[in-house]
Coordinates of C-alpha atoms and ligand atoms in Angstrom, one line a residue:
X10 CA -5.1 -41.2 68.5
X11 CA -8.4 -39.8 68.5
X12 CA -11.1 -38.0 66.4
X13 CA -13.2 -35.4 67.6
X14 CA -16.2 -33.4 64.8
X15 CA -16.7 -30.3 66.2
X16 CA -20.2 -28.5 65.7
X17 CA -20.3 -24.8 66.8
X18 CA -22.2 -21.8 66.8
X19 CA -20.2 -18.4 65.7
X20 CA -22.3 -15.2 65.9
X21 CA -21.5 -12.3 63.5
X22 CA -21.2 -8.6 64.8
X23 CA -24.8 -8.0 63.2
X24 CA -25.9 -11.1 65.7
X25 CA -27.2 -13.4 63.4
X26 CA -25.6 -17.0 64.0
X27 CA -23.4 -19.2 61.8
X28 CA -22.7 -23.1 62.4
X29 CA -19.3 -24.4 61.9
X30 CA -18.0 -27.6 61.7
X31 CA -14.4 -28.8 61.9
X32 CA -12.4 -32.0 62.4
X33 CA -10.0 -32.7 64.9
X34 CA -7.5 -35.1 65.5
X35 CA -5.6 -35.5 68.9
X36 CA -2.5 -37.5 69.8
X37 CA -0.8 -37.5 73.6
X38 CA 2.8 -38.0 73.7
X39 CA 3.3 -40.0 76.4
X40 CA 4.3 -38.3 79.8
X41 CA 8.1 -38.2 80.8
X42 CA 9.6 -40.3 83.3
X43 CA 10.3 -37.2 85.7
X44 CA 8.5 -33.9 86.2
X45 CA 10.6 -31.0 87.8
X46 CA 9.2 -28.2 89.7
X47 CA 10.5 -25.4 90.6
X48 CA 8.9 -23.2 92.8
X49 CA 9.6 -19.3 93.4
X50 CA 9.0 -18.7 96.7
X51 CA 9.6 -22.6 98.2
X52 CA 10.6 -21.3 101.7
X53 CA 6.3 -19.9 101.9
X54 CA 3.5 -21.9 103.3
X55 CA 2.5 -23.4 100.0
X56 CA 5.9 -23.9 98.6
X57 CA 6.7 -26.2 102.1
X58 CA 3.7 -27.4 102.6
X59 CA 3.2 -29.2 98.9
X60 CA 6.9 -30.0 99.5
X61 CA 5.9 -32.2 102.2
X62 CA 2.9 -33.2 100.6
X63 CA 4.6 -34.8 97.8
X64 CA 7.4 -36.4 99.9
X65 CA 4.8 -37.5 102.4
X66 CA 3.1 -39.6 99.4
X67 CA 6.5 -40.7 97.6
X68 CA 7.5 -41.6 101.5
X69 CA 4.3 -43.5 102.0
X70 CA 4.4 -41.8 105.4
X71 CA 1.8 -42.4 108.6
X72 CA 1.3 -39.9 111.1
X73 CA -0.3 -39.5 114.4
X74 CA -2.1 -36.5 115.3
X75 CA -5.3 -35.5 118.1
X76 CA -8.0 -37.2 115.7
X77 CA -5.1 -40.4 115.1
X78 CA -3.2 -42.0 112.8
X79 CA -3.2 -41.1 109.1
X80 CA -2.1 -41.4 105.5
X81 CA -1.4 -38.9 102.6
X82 CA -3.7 -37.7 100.8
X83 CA -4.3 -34.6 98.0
X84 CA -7.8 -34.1 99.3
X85 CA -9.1 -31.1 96.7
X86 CA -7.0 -32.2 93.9
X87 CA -9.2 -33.1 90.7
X88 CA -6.3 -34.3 89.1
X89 CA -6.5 -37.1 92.0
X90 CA -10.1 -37.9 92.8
X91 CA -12.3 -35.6 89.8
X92 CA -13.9 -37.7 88.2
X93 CA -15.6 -37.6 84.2
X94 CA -19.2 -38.6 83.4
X95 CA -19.3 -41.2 80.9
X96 CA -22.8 -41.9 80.5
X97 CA -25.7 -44.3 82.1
X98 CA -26.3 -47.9 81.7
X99 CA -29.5 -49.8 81.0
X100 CA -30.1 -49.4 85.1
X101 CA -30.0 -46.1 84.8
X102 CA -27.0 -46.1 87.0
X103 CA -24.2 -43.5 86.2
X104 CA -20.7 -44.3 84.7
X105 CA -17.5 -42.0 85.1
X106 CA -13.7 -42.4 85.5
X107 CA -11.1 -40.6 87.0
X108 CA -9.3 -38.1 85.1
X109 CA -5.7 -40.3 85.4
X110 CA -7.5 -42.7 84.3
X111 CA -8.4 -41.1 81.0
X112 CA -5.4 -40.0 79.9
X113 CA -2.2 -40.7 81.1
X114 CA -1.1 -37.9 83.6
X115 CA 3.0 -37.9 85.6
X116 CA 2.5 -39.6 89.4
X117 CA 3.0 -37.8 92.2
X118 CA 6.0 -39.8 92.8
X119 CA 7.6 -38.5 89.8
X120 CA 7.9 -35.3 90.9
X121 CA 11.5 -33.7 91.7
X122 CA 11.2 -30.1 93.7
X123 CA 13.5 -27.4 93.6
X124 CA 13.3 -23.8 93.9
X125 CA 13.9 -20.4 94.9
X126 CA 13.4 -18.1 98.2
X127 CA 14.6 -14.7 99.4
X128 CA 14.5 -16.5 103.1
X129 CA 17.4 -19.1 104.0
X130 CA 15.4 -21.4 106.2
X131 CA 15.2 -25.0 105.3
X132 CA 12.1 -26.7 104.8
X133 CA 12.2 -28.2 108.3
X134 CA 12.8 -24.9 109.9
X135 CA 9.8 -23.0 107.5
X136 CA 7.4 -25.9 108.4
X137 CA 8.0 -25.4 112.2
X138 CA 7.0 -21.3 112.0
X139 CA 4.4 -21.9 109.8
X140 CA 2.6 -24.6 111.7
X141 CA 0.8 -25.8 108.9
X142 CA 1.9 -29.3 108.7
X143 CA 1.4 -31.7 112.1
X144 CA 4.4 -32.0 113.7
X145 CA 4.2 -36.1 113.4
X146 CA 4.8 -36.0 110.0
X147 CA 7.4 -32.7 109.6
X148 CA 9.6 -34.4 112.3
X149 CA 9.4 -37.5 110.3
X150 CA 10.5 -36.0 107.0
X151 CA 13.4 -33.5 109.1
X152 CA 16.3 -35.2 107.4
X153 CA 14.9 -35.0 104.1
X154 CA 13.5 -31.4 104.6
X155 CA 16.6 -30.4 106.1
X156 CA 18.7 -30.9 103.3
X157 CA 16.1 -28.7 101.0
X158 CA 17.5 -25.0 101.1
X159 CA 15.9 -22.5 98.5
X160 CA 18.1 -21.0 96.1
X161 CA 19.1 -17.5 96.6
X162 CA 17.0 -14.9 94.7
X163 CA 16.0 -11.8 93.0
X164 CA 15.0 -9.1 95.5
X165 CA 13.3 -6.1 94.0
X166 CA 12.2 -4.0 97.4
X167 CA 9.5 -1.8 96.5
X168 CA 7.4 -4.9 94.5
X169 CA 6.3 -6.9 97.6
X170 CA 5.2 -5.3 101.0
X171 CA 7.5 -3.4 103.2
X172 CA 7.0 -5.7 106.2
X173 CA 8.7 -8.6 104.0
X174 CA 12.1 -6.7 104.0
X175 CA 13.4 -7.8 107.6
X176 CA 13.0 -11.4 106.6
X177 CA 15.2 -11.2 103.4
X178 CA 18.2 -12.9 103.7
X179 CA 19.0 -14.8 100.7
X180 CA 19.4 -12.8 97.8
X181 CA 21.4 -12.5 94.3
X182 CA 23.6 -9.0 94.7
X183 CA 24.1 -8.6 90.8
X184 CA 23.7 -4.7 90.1
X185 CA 21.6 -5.0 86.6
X186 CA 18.5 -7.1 85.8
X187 CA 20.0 -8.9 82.8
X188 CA 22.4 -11.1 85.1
X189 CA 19.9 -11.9 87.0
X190 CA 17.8 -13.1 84.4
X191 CA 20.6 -15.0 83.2
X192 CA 21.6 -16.8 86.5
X193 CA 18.1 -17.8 86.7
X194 CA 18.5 -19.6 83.4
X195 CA 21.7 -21.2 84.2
X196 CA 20.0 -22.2 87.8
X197 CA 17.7 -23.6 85.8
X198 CA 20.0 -25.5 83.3
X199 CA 21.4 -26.7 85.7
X200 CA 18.4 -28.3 87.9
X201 CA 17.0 -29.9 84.7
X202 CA 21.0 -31.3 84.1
X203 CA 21.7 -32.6 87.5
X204 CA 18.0 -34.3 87.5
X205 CA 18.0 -35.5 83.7
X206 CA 15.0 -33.7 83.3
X207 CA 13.2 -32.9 79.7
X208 CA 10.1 -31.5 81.4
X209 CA 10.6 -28.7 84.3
X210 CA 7.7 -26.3 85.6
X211 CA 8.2 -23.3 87.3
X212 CA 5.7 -21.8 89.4
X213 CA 5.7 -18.5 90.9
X214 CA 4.1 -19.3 94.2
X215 CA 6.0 -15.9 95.8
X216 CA 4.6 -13.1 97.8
X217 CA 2.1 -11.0 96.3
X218 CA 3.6 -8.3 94.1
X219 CA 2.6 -4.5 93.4
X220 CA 0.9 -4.7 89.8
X221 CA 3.8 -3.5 87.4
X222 CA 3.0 -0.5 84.6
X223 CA 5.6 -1.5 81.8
X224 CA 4.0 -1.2 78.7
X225 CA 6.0 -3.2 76.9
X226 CA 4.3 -3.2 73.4
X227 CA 6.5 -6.6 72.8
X228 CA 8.8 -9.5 73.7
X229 CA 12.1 -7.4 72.0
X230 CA 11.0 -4.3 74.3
X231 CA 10.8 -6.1 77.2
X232 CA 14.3 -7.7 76.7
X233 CA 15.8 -4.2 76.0
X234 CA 13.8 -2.9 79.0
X235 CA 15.6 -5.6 81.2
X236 CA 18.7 -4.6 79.9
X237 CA 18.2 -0.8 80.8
X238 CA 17.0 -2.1 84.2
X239 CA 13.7 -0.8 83.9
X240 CA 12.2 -0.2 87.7
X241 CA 9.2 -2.0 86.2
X242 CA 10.8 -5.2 85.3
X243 CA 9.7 -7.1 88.4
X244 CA 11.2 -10.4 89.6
X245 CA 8.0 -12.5 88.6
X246 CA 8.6 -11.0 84.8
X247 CA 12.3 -12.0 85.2
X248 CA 11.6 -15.4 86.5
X249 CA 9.0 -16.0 83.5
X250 CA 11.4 -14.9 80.9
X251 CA 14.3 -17.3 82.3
X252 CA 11.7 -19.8 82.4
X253 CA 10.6 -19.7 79.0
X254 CA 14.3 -19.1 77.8
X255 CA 14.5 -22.8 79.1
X256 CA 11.5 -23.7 77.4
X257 CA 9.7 -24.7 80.6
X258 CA 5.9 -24.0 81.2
X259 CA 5.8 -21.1 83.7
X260 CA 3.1 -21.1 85.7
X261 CA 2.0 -17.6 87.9
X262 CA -0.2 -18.4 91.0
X263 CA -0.1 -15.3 92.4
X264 CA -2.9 -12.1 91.8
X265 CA 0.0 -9.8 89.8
X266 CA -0.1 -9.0 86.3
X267 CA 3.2 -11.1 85.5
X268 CA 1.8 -12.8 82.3
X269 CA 1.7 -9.0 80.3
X270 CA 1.4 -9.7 76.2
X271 CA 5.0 -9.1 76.2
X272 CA 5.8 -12.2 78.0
X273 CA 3.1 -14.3 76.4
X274 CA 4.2 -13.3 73.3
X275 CA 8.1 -14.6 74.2
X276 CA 5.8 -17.7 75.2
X277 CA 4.6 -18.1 71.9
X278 CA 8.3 -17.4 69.9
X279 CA 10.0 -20.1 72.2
X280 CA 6.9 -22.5 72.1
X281 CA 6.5 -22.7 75.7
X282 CA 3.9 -22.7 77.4
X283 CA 2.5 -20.3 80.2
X284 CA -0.7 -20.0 82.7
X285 CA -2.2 -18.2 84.9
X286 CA -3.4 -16.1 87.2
X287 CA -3.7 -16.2 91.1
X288 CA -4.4 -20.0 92.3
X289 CA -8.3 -20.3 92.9
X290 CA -8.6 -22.4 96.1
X291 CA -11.0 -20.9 98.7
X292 CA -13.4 -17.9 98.4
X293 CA -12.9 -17.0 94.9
X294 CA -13.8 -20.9 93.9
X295 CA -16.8 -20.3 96.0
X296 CA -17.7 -17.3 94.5
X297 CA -17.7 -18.8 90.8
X298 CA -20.7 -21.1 92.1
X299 CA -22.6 -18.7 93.7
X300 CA -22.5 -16.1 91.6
X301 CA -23.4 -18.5 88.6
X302 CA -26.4 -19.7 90.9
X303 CA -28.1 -16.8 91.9
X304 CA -27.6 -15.4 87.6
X305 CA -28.7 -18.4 86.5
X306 CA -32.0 -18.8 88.9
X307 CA -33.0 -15.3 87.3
X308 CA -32.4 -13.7 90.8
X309 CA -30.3 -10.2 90.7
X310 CA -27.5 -9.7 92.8
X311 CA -27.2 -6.4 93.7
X312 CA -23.9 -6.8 96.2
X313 CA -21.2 -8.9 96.9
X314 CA -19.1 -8.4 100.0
X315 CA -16.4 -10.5 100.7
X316 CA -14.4 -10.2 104.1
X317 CA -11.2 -12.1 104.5
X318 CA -9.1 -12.4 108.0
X319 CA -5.7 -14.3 107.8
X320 CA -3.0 -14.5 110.1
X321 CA 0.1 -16.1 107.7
X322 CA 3.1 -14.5 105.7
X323 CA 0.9 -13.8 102.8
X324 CA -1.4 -12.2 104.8
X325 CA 1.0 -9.7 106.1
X326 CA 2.2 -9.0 102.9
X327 CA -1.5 -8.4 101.9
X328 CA -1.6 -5.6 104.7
X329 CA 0.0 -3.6 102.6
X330 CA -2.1 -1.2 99.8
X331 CA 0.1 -2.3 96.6
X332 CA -0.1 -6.2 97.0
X333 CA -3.5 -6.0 98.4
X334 CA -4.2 -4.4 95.1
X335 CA -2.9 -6.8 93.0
X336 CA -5.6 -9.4 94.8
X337 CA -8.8 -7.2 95.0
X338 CA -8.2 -6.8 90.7
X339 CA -8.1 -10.6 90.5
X340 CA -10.6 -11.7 93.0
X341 CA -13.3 -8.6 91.7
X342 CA -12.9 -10.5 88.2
X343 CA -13.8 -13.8 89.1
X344 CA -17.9 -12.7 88.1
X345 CA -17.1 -10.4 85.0
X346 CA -18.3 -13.1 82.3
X347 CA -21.4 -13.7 84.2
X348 CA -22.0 -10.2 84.3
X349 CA -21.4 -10.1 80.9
X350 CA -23.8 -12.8 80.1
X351 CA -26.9 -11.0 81.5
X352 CA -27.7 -8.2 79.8
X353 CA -30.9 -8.1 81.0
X354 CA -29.9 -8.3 84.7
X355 CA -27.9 -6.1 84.8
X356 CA -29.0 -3.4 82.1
X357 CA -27.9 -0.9 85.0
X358 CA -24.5 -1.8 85.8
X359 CA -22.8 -4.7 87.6
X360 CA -23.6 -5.5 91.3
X361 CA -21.4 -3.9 94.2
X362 CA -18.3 -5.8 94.7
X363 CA -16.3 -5.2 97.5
X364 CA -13.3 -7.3 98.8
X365 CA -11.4 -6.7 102.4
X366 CA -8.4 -8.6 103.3
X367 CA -7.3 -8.0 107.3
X368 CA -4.0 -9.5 108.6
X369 CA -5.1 -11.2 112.2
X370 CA -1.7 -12.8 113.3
X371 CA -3.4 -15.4 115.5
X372 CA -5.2 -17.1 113.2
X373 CA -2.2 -18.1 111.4
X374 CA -2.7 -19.8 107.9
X375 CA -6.4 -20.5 108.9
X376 CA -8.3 -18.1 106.9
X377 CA -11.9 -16.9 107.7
X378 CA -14.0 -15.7 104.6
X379 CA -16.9 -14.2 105.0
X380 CA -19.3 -13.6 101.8
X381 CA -22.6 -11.5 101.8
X382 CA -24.9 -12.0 98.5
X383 CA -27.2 -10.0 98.9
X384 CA -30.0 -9.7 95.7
X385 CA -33.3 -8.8 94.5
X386 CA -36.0 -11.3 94.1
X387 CA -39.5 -11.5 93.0
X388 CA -41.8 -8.2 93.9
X389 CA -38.6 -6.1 95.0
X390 CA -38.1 -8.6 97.6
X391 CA -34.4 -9.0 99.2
X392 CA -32.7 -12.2 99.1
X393 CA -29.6 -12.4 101.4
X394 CA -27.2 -15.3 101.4
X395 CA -24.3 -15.2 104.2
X396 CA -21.0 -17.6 104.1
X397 CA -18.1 -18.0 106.6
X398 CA -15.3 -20.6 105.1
X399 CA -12.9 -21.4 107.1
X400 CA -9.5 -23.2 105.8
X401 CA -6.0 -24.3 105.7
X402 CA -5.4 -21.6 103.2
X403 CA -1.9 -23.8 102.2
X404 CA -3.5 -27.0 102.2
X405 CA -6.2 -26.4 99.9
X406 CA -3.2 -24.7 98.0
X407 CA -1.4 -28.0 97.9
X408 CA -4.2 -29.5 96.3
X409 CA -4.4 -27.3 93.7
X410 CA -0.4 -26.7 92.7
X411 CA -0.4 -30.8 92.3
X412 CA -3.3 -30.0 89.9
X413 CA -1.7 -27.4 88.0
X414 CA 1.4 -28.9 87.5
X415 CA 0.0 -32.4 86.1
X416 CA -2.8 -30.9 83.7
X417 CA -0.1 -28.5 82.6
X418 CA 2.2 -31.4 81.8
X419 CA -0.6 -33.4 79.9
X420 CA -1.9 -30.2 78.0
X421 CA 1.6 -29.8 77.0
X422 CA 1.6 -33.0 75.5
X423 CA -1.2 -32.8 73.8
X424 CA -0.9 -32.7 69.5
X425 CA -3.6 -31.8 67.8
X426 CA -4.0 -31.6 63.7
X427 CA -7.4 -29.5 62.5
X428 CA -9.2 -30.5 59.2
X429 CA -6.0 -32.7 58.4
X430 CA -3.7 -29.8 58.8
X431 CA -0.2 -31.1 60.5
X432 CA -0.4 -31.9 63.6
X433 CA 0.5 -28.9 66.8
X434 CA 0.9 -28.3 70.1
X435 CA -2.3 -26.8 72.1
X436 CA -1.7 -22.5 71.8
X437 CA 0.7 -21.7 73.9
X438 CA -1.5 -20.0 77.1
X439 CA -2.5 -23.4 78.9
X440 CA -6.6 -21.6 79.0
X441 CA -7.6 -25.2 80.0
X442 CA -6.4 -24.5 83.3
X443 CA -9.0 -21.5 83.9
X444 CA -10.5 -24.1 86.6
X445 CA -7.6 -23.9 88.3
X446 CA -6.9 -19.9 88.5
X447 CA -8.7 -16.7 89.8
X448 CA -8.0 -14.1 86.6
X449 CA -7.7 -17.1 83.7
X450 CA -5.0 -16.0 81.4
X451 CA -6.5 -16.9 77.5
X452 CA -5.0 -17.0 74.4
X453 CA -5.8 -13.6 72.4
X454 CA -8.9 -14.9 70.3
X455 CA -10.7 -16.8 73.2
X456 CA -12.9 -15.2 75.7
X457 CA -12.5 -15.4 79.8
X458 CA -14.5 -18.0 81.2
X459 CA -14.7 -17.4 85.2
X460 CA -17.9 -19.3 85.9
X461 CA -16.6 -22.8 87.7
X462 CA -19.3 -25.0 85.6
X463 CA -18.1 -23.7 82.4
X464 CA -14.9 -24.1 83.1
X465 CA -15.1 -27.4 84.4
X466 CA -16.5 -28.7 81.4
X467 CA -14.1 -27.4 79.2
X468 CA -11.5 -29.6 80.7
X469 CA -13.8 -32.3 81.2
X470 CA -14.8 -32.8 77.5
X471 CA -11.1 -32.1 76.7
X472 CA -10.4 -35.5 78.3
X473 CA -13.8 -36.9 76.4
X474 CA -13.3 -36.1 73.2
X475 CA -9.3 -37.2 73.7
X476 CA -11.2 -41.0 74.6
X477 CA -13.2 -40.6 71.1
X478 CA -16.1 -39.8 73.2
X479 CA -18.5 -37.3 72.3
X480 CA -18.9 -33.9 74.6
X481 CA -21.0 -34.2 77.1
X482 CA -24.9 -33.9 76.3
X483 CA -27.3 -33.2 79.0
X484 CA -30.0 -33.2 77.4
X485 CA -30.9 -37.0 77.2
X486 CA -33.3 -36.9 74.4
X487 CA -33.4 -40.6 73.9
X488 CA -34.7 -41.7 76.9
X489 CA -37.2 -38.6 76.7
X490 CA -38.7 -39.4 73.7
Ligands
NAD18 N1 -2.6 -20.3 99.9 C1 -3.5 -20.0 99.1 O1 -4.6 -20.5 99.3 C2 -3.3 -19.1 98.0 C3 -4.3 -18.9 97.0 C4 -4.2 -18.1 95.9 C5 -3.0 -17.4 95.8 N2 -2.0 -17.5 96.7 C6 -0.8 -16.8 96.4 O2 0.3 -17.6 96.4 C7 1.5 -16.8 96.9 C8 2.2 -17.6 98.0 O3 1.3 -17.8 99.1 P1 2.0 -18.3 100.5 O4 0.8 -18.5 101.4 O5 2.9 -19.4 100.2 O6 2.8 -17.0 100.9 P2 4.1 -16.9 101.8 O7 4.3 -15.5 102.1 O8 4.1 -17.9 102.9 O9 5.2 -17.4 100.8 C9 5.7 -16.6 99.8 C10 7.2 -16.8 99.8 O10 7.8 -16.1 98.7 C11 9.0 -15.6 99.1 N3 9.4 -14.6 98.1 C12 9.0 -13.3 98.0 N4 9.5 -12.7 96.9 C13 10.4 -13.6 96.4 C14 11.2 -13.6 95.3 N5 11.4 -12.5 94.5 N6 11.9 -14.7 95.0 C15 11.8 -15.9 95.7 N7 11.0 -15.9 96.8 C16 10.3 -14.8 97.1 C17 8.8 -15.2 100.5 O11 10.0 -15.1 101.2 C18 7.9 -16.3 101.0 O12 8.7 -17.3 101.6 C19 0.9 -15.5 97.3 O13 1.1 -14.6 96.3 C20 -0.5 -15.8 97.6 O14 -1.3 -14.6 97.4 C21 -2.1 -18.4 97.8

């Protein structure tokens, strides 16, 4: 149980400012003996290659590879090595803990994945096409990954690239949406059944999909609409409706607009939770550090260009215009509330923002970004910063789905009771996880956060004032004075 006295500013439409002051109290249920994932799209890079990650750790595996012999690790995951400031001691030296230290978060090794793919393949066979993983460690894990084959689903052609459609061979053949949407459930019942699970997490993590134009003005439409079968009703809006049906947090990592109000508000009728949009792992996450850099220094950005080259399956799928789409609208939006925050900056309009994604076969699931900032300085002087990043696109993803699915768990779990009201569940759109996602999905009376600092003090005085510790406060006055 802890207290938290909450000192704001709220500014009225005519500018002027109000302060408000609530009370909080917070209680965490403590976290369930299992955690089940299940992941749409297992059979892709990132579905195999956190699959391995996790059984790698829960295996306590060692592998040998060029550089030699090694040990699992979750490298980029804050939920594993982030750390929180706690404050400075009489040497002036710094204090901090790890997040799973401050709060009690689900181990890695009590994770149980399961989920969906429109490919057959085992894991094993995946892992050896997408050479992601050294072979060391796949070979080691072949009986295990064997045995893991994804669960036939939805296949709606014309929402994920044409090139995709000679792979698909592992599909549900029901003729109308609404039994799809209803084996989904009872694939779900039945994971979280088998498993004695209370807490499951499913996470689209499958290809890209054309944005969809239902207009669903809410949750009863959208039922009805999936009864009809709409041709809007894609599978991602299928597998989030089954998903909250079960009362499981769905979680979207991918660029399309799958969390519509519609769905949200089903969130919010079934208290479940949901979040979202487009995992944030390479460029992007970049990008909402430079970005906030050059705005906050004073200097004017006039373009950003970002190139992309990537040789994997979501790459190909990429190539084409619709699902390339889908990811210029979420990675463009990544510096929208920094825009928004300058008015002076940018009294003429926001800087050029261009974004080009090229499939290059060869270079497999390394991708190559390649970002030009290129501003206005003092005296109309130019001011160009260049960046090539180069990555395991599905091993910083790794990384990232571990941190999504353990802060989603603990946010869940979070009660909170304001001014001594009874105590409630956080709203059901997880925003805390903004850090973790490219177009942060927020509840309707919250504003976007993109910037990375921002966001990453959100969820860092989330875990503060949860340890009765006050937000952070840079500004040190005691020792100044
Ligand atoms: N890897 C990253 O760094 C990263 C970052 C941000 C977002 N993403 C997004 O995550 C998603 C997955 O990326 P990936 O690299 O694993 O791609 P991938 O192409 O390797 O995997 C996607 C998988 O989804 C499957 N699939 C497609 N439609 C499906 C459906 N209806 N049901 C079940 N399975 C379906 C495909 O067969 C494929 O195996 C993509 O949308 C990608 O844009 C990835």
């Amino acid at each position: 149980m802890s207290e938290y006295m909450e000192k704001n500013v709220h500014v009225n439409l005519d500018s002027s400012v109000e302060i408000i002051e609530n009370t909080y109290d917070f209680m965490l249920i403590p976290p369930n003996k299992k955690i089940g994932v299940m992941i749409v799209g297992l059979g892709g890079n990132n579905g195999v290659t956190f699959t391995i990650s996790v059984l790698a750790n829960q295996l306590n595996k060692q592998w040998k590879n060029k550089n030699g012999i090694h040990t699992p690790s979750f490298f980029g995951s804050l939920s594993q090595y982030g750390s929180v400031h706690i404050g400075y001691d009489e040497n002036k030296k710094s204090h901090s803990k790890l997040y799973k230290e401050m709060l009690q978060m689900c181990d890695i090794n009590d994770i149980i994945i399961s989920g969906w793919d429109i490919v057959k393949d085992d894991l094993h066979t995946a892992s050896e096409r997408q050479k992601v993983v050294d072979s060391d460690l796949r070979d080691q894990l072949k009986s295990k990954l064997e045995k893991i084959v994804p669960l036939p689903s939805i296949y709606y052609p014309n929402f994920i690239a044409k090139n995709q459609e000679n792979r698909v061979n592992n599909i549900l053949t029901f003729k109308h949406k609404k039994d799809d949407l209803m084996y989904i459930i009872k694939q779900i019942e039945d994971f979280k059944f088998t498993n004695r699970l209370e807490q499951v997490i499913v996470l689209w993590s499958g290809s890209t999909e054309r944005f969809n134009t239902g207009n669903w003005k809410n949750w009863s439409e959208l039922m009805r609409s999936i009864e009809n079968d709409d041709p809007e009703v894609s599978p991602s809006i299928i597998f989030a409706m089954a998903a909250i049906s079960c009362n499981c947090i769905f979680l979207n990592g991918s660029p399309q607009n799958t969390l519509i109000p519609a769905v949200i508000e089903y969130a919010e009728m079934k208290g479940s939770f949901v979040g979202g949009e487009d995992l944030k792992t390479g460029q992007t996450k970049l990008k909402s550090v430079i970005a906030d850099f050059l705005v906050s220094s004073g200097i004017k950005p006039l373009s950003i260009t970002s190139y992309n080259h990537l040789g994997n399956n979501d790459g190909k799928n990429l190539d084409e215009y619709p699902q390339f789409r889908s990811k210029e609208i979420t990675k463009k939006s990544v510096i929208d509330d920094l825009v928004e925050s300058n008015p002076i900056l940018f009294k003429d309009g926001p800087p050029d923002h261009c974004v080009v994604i090229k499939y290059v076969p060869s270079v497999g699931d390394s991708k190559r970004a390649i970002d030009e900032y290129y501003s206005e300085i003092c005296l109309d002087g130019r001011h160009t910063l260049s960046i090539i990043n180069t990555c395991e696109d599905s091993l910083l993803a790794s990384a990232l789905i571990l941190d999504i699915i353990l802060f989603s768990d603990l946010l869940s779990r979070i009660k909170v009771s304001k001014n001594g009201d009874t105590f409630k569940s956080l709203s059901h759109v997880l925003s805390f996880l903004s850090f973790f996602f490219k177009s942060p999905v927020v509840n309707n009376t919250e504003p976007i956060i993109n910037c990375f600092f921002n966001q990453k003090y959100g969820l860092e005085n989330l875990f503060r004032v949860l340890n009765d510790l006050p937000p952070i406060d840079f500004i040190n006055l005691s020792k100044k004075i």
